[in-house]
mmCIF file of C-alpha atoms in Angstrom:
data_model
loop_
_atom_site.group_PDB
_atom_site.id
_atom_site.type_symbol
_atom_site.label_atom_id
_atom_site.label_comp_id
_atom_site.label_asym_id
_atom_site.label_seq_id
_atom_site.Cartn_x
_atom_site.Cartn_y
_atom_site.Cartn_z
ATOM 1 C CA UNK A 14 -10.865 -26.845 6.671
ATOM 2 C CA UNK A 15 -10.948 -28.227 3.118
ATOM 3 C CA UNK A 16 -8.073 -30.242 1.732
ATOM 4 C CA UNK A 17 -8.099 -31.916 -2.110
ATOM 5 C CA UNK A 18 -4.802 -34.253 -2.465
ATOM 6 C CA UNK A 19 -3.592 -34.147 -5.730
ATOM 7 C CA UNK A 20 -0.629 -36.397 -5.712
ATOM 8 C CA UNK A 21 2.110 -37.754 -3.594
ATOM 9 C CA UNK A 22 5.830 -38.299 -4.461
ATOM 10 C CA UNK A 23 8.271 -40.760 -2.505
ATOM 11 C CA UNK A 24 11.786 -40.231 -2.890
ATOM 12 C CA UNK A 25 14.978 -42.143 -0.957
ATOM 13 C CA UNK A 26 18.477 -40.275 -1.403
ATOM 14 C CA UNK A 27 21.651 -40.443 0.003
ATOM 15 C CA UNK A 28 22.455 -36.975 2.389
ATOM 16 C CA UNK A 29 20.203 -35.515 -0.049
ATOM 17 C CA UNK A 30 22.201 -35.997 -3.048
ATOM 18 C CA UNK A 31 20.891 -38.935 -5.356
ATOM 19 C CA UNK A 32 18.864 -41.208 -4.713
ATOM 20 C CA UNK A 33 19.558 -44.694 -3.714
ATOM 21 C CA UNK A 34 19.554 -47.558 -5.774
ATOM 22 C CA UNK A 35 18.223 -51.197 -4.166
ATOM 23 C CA UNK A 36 16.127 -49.562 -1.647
ATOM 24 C CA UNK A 37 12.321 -48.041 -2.337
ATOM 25 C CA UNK A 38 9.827 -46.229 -0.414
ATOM 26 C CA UNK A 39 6.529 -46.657 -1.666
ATOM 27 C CA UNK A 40 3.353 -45.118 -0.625
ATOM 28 C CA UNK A 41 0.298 -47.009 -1.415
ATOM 29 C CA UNK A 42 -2.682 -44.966 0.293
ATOM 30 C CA UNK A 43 -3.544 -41.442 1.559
ATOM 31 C CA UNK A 44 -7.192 -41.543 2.503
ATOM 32 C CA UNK A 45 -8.408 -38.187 4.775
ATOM 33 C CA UNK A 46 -9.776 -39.920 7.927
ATOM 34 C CA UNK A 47 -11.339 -36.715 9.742
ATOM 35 C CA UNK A 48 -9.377 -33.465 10.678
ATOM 36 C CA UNK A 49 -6.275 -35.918 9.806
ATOM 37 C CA UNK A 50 -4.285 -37.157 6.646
ATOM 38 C CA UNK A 51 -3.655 -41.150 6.707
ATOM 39 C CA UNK A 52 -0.882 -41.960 4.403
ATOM 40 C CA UNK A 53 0.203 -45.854 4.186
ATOM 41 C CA UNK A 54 3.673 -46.576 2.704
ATOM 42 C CA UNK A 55 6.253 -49.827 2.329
ATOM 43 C CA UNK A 56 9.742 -49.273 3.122
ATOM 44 C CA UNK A 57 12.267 -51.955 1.036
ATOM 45 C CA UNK A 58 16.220 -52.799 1.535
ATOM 46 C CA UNK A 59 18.120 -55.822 0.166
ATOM 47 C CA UNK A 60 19.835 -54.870 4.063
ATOM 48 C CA UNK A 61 16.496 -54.976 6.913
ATOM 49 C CA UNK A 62 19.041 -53.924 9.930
ATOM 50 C CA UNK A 63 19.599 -50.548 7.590
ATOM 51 C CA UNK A 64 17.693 -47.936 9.489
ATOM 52 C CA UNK A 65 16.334 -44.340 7.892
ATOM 53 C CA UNK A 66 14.924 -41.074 8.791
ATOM 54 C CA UNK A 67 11.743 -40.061 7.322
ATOM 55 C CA UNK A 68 9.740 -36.818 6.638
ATOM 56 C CA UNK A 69 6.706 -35.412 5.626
ATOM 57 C CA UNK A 70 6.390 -32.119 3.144
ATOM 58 C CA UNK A 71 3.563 -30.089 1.682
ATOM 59 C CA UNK A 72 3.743 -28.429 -1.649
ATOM 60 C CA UNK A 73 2.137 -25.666 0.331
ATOM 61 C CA UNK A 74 5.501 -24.835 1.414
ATOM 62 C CA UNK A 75 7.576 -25.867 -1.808
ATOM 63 C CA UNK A 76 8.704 -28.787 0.446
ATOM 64 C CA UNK A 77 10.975 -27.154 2.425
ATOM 65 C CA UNK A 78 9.934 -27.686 5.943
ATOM 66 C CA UNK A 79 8.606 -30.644 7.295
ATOM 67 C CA UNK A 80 5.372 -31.432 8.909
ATOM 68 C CA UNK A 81 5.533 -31.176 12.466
ATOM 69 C CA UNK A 82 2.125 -32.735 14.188
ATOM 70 C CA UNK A 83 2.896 -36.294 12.457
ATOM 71 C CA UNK A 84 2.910 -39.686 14.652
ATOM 72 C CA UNK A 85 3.666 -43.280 13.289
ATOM 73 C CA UNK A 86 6.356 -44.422 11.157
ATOM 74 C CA UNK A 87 7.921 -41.240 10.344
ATOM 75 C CA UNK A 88 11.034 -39.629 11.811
ATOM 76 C CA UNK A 89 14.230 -41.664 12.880
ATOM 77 C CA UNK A 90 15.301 -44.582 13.405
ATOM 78 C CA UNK A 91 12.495 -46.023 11.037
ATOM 79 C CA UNK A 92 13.019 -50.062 10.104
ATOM 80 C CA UNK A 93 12.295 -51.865 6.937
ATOM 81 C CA UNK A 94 9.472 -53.207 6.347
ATOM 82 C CA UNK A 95 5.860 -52.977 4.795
ATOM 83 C CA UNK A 96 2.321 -51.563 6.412
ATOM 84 C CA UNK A 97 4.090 -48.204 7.592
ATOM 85 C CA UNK A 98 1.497 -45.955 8.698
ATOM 86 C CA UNK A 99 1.688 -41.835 8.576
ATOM 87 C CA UNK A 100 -0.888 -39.578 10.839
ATOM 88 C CA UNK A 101 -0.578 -35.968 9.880
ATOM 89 C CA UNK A 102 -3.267 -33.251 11.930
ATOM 90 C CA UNK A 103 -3.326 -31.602 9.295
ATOM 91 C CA UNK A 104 -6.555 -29.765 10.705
ATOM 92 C CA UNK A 105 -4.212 -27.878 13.438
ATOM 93 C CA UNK A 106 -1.290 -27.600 11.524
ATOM 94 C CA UNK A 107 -3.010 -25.698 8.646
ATOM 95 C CA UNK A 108 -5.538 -23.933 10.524
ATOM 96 C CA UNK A 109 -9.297 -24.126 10.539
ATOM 97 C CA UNK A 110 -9.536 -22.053 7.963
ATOM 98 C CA UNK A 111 -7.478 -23.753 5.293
ATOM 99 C CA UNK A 112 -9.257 -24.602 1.962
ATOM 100 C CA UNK A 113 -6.977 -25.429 -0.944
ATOM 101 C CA UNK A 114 -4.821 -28.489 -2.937
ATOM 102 C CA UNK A 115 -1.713 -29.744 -1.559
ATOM 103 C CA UNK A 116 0.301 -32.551 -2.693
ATOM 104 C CA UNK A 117 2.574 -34.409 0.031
ATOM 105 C CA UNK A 118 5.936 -36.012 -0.996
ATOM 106 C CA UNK A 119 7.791 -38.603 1.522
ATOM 107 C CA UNK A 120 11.079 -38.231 1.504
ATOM 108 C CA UNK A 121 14.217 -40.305 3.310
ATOM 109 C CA UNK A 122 17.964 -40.714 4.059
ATOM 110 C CA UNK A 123 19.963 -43.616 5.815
ATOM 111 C CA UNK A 124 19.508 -42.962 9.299
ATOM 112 C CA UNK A 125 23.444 -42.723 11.150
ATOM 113 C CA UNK A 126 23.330 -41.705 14.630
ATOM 114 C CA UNK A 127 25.574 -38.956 14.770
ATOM 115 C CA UNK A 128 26.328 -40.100 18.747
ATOM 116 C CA UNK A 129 26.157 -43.376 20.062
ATOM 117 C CA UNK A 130 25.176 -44.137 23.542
ATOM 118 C CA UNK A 131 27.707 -46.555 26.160
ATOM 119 C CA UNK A 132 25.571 -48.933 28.200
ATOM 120 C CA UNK A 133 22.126 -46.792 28.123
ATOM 121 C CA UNK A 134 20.390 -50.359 27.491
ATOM 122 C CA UNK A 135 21.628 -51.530 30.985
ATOM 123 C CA UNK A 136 18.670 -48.763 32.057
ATOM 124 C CA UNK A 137 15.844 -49.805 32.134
ATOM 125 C CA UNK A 138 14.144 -48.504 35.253
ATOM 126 C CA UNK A 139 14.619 -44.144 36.131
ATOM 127 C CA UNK A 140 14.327 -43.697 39.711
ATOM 128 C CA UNK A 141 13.278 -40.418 40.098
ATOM 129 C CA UNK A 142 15.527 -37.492 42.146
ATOM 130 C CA UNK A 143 18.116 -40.173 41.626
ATOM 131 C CA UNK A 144 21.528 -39.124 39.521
ATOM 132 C CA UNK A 145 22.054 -41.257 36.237
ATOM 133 C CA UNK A 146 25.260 -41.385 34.158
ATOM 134 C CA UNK A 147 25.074 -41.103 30.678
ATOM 135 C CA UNK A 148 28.116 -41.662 28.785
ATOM 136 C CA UNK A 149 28.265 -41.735 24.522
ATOM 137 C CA UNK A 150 31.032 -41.274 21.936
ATOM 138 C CA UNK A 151 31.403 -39.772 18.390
ATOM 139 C CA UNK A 152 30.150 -36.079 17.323
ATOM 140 C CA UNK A 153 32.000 -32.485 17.125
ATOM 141 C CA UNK A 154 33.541 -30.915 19.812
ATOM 142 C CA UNK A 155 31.304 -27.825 18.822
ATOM 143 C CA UNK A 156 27.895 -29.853 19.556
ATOM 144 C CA UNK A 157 25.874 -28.087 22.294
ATOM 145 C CA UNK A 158 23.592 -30.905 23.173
ATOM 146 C CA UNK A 159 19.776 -30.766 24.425
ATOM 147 C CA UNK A 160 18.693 -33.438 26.739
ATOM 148 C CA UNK A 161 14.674 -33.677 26.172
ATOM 149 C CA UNK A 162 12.212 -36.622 28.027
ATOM 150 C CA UNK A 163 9.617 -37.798 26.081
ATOM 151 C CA UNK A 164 6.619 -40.356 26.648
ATOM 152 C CA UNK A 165 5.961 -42.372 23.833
ATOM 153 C CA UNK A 166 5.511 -39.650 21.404
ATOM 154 C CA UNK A 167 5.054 -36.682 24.044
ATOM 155 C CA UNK A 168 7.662 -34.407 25.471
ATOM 156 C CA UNK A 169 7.506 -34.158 28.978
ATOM 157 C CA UNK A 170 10.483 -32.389 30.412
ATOM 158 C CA UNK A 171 13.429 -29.952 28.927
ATOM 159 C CA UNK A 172 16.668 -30.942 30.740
ATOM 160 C CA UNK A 173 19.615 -27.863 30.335
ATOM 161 C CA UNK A 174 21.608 -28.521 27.465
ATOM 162 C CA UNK A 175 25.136 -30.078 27.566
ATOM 163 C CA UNK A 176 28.582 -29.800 26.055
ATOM 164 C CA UNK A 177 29.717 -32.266 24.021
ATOM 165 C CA UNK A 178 32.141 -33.671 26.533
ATOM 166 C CA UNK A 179 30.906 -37.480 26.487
ATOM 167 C CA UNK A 180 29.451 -37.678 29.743
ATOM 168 C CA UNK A 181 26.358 -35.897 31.522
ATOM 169 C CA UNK A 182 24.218 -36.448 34.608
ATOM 170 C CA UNK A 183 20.650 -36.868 34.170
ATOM 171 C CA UNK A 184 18.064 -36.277 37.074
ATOM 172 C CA UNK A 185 14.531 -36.878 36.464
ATOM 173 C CA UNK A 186 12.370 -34.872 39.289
ATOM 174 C CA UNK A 187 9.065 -36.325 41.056
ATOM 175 C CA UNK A 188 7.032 -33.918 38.851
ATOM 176 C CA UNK A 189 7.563 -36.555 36.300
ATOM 177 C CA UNK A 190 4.499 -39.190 36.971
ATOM 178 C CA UNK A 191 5.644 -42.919 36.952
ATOM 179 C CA UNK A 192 5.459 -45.184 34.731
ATOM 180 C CA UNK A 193 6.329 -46.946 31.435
ATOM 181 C CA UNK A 194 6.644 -45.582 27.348
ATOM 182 C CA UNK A 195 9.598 -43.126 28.349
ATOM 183 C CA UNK A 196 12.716 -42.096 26.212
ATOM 184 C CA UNK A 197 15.297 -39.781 26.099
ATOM 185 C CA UNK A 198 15.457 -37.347 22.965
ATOM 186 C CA UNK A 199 19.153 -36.370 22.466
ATOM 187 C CA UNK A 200 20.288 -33.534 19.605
ATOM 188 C CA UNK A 201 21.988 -30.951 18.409
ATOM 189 C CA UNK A 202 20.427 -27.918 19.751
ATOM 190 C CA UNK A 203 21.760 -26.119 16.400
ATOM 191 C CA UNK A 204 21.142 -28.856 13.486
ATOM 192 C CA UNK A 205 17.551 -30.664 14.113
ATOM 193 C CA UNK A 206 19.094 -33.484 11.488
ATOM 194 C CA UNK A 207 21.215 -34.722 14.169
ATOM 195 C CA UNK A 208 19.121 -36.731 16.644
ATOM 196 C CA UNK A 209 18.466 -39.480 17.984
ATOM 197 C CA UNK A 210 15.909 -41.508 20.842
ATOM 198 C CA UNK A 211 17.030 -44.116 23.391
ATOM 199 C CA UNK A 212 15.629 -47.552 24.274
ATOM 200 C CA UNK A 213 12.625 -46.873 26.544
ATOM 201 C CA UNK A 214 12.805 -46.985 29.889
ATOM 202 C CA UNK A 215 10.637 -47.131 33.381
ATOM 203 C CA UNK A 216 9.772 -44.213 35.500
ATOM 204 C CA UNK A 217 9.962 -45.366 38.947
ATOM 205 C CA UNK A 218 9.453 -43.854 42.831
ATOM 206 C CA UNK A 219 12.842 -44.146 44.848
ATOM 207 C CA UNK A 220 10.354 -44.983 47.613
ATOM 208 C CA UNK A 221 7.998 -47.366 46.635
ATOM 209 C CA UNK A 222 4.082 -46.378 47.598
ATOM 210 C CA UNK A 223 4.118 -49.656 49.388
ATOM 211 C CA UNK A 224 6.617 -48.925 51.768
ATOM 212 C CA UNK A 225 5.630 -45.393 52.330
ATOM 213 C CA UNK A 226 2.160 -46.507 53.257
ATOM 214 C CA UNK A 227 3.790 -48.987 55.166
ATOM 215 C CA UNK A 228 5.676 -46.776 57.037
ATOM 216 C CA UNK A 229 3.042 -44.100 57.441
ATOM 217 C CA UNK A 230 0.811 -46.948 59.143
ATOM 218 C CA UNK A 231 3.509 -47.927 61.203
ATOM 219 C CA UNK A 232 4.253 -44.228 62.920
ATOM 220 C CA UNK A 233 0.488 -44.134 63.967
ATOM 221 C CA UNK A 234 0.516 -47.153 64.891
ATOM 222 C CA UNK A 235 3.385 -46.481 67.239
ATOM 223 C CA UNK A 236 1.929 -43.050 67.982
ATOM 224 C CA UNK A 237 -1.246 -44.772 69.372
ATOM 225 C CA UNK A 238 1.030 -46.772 71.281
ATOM 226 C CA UNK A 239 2.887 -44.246 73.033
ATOM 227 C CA UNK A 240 -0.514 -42.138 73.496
ATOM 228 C CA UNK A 241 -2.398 -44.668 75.670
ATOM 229 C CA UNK A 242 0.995 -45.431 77.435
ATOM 230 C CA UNK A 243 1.132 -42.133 78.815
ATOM 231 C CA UNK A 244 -2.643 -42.127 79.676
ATOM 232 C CA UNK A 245 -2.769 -42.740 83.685
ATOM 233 C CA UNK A 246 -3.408 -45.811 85.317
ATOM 234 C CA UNK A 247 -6.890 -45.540 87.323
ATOM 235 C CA UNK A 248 -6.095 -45.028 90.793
ATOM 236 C CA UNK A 249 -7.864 -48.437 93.017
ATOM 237 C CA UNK A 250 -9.216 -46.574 95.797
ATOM 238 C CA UNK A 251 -8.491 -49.243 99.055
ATOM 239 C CA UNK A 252 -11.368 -51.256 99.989
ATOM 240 C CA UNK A 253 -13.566 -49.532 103.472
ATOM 241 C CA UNK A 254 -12.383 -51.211 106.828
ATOM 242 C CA UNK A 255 -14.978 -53.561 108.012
ATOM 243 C CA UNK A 256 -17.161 -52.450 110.610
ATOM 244 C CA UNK A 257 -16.512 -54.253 114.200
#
């Protein structure tokens, strides 16, 4: 794979109308680092609790889709604030046998949940096989929802989507290892624009290990028990009559 950068392009609008005065995205490095693209950018807003959603294009495309195989501070939900960093693969994205020039352009919106979640952050420990309630307002009545677990920045698990109704049941099975860095991934199954990621959460046993060793000691330990109680007593033969 051979890739030449020839120039990048940052651009904030507003639902992809105009752009937006008062805030800036800069980029201020792109350096290939391996089979990856590194690209360093500063996000600015006179308001820091204003959140946005970011993406990646390729002129390879015309800059229609954007990159999938991207980690770092791109996405939703992305703060304000300097020292963002972008990872693109761009080795397995493209293909091993890309050679050419691409230029990448950054490009962002305001970031407004299109549901919002009631009490999630009182969650922070799954057990698993055990039923959680998930309630949220806001949306259309024609969303069809898709529940998806993710672990930091890996999906895990595809739950059946959901209605828009408000309220769903999640179950998270003992395939799932335990353990911390997981989030739910909640969307519009028919508009990827409308997203969004809970806090994260815990991914416990509803036994703990402890106690299931514990108890798995304690049934051989009473099985041993019970064994060498039904093991015969040795029968004392009497002692011989004495001789007169």
């Amino acid at each position: 794979m051979r890739i030449r950068l020839l120039s990048t392009i940052s651009l904030l609008v507003a639902w992809g109308t105009s752009p937006l005065f008062g805030q800036q995205v800069l980029i201020t490095n792109v350096r290939l680092a391996g089979d990856n693209v590194v690209l360093s950018y500063n996000l600015s807003d006179e308001k820091i609790e204003r959140r946005y959603a970011l993406h990646l294009y390729t002129s390879g495309d015309n800059y229609i889709q954007p990159l999938q195989l991207v980690s770092g501070d791109i996405g939703i939900d992305i703060s304000v604030g300097d020292n963002k960093e972008v990872i693109w693969n761009a080795k397995e994205e493209l293909g091993d046998d890309y050679s050419g020039d691409l230029a990448l352009e950054l490009k962002g919106t305001v970031y407004i949940p299109f549901i919002y979640l009631d009490g999630f952050d009182d969650y922070k420990v799954f057990k698993r096989s055990k039923p959680y309630d998930v309630t949220w307002s806001g949306g259309r009545g024609d969303n069809v929802l898709s529940f998806e677990l993710y672990k930091n920045d890996r999906k895990i698990k595809v739950f059946e989507e959901r209605p828009n109704v408000g309220n769903s049941t999640i179950v998270i099975g003992t395939d799932v290892k335990p353990g911390r860095g997981y989030r739910l991934k909640i969307s519009d199954s028919r508009n990827k624009d409308e997203v969004i990621f809970t806090d994260y959460f815990r991914v416990a046993r509803r036994i703990p290990l402890v106690l299931k060793i514990g108890a798995l000691v304690g049934v051989g330990t009473l099985v041993t028990v019970l064994s060498q109680s039904d093991k015969q007593e040795p029968i004392i033969e009497a002692p011989p009559k004495p001789n007169r």
